[in-house]
Short mmCIF file of C-alpha atoms in Angstrom, two decimals:
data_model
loop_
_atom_site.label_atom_id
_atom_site.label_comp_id
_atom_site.label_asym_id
_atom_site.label_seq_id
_atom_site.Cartn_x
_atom_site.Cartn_y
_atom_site.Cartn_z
CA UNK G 1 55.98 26.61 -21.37
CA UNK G 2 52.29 26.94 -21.37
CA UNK G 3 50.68 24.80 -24.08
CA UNK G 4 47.43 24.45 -25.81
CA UNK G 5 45.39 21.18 -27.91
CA UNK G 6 43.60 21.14 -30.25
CA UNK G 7 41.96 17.94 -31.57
CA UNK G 8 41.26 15.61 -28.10
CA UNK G 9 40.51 12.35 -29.79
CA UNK G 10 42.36 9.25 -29.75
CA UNK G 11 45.63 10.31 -30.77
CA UNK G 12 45.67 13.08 -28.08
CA UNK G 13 44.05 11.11 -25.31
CA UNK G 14 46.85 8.34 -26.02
CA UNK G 15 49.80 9.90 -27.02
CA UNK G 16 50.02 13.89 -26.85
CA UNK G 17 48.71 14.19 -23.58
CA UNK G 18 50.14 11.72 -21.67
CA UNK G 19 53.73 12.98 -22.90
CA UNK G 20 52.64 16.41 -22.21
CA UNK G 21 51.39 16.03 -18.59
CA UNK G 22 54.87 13.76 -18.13
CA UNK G 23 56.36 17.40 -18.90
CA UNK G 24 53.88 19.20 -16.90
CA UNK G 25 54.96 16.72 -14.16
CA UNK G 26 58.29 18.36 -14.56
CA UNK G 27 57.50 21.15 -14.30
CA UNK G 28 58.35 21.62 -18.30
CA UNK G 29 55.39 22.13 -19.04
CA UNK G 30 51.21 23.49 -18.09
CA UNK G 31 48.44 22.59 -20.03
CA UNK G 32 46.65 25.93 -20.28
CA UNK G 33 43.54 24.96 -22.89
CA UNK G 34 41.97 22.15 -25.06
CA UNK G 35 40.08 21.99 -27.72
CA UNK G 36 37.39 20.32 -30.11
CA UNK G 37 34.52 20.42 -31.92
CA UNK G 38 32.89 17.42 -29.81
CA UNK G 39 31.61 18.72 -26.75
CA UNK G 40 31.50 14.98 -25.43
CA UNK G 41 35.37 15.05 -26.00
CA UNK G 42 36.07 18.55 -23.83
CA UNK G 43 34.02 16.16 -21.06
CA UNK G 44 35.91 13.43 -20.89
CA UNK G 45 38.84 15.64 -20.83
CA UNK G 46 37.74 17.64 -18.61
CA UNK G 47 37.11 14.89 -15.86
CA UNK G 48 40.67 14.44 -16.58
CA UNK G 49 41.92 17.82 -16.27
CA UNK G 50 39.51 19.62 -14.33
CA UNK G 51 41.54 22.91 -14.11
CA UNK G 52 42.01 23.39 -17.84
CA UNK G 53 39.46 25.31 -19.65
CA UNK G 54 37.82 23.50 -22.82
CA UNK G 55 36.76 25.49 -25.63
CA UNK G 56 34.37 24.38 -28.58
CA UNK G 57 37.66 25.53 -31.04
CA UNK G 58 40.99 26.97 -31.77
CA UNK G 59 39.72 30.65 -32.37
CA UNK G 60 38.33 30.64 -28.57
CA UNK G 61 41.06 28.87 -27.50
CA UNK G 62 43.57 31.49 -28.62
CA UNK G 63 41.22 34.46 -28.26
CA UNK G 64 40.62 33.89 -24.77
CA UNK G 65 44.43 31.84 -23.55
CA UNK G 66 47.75 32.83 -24.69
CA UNK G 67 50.00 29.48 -25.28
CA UNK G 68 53.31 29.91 -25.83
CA UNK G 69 52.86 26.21 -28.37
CA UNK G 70 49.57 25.36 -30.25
CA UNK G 71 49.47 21.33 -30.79
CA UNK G 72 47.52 20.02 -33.24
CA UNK G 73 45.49 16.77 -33.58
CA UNK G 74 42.72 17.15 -35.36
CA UNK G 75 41.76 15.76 -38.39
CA UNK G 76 44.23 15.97 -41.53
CA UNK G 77 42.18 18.38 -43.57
CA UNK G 78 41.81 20.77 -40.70
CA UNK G 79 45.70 21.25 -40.45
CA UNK G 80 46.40 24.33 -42.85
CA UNK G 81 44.42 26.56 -41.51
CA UNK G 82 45.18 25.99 -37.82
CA UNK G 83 48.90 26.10 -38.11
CA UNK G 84 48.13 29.37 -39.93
CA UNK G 85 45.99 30.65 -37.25
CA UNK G 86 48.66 29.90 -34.55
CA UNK G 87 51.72 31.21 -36.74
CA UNK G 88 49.76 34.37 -37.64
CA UNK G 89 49.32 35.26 -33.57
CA UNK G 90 53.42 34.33 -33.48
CA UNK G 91 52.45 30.77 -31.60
CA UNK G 92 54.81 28.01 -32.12
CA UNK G 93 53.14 24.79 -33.79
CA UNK G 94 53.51 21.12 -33.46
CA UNK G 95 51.39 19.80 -35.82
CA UNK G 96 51.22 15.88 -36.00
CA UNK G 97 52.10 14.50 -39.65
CA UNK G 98 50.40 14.83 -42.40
CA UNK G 99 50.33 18.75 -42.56
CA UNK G 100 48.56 18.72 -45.31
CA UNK G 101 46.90 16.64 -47.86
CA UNK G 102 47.67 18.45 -50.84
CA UNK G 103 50.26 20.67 -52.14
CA UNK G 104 47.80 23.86 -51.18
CA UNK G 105 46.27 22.90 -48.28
#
């Protein structure tokens, strides 16, 4: 299962990713692209997974890689529209809680 983050600040660095390389580990799992706004973030994660590209956002990210599951963790307000970008190219979604802020978005 090839799989694809976006949103690499704390909660990714301390939770997401280290259960998602445990998979990758097992062979579960690959780690085929990251992603974020902050290109200091991509660095650090870089250093720390030097064969996964970084992009500067999800439409790169999905233009250019095809995930089999998008993972979000960006900020709240961001949510909507990425789990609608990843459902519209038929990519599964794990999108940590809240999905939304509002009733529309």
């Amino acid at each position: 299962m090839r799989l694809a983050l976006v949103g690499l600040g704390s909660a990714c660095a301390k939770g997401h990713l280290p259960a998602i390389t445990a998979l990758a580990g097992e062979r579960a799992a690959e780690v085929c692209g990251l992603a974020d706004h902050d290109p200091e973030r991509r660095a650090l994660l870089s250093m720390q997974l030097p064969d996964v590209p970084t992009y500067a956002n999800a439409e790169e990210l999905l233009r250019l890689n095809a995930p089999d599951v998008l993972v979000i963790a960006t900020d709240p307000f961001l949510h909507p529209e990425l789990i609608c970008i990843g459902l519209a190219r038929g990519i599964h979604v794990v999108c940590e809680k809240p999905l939304a802020l509002t009733p529309h978005g």
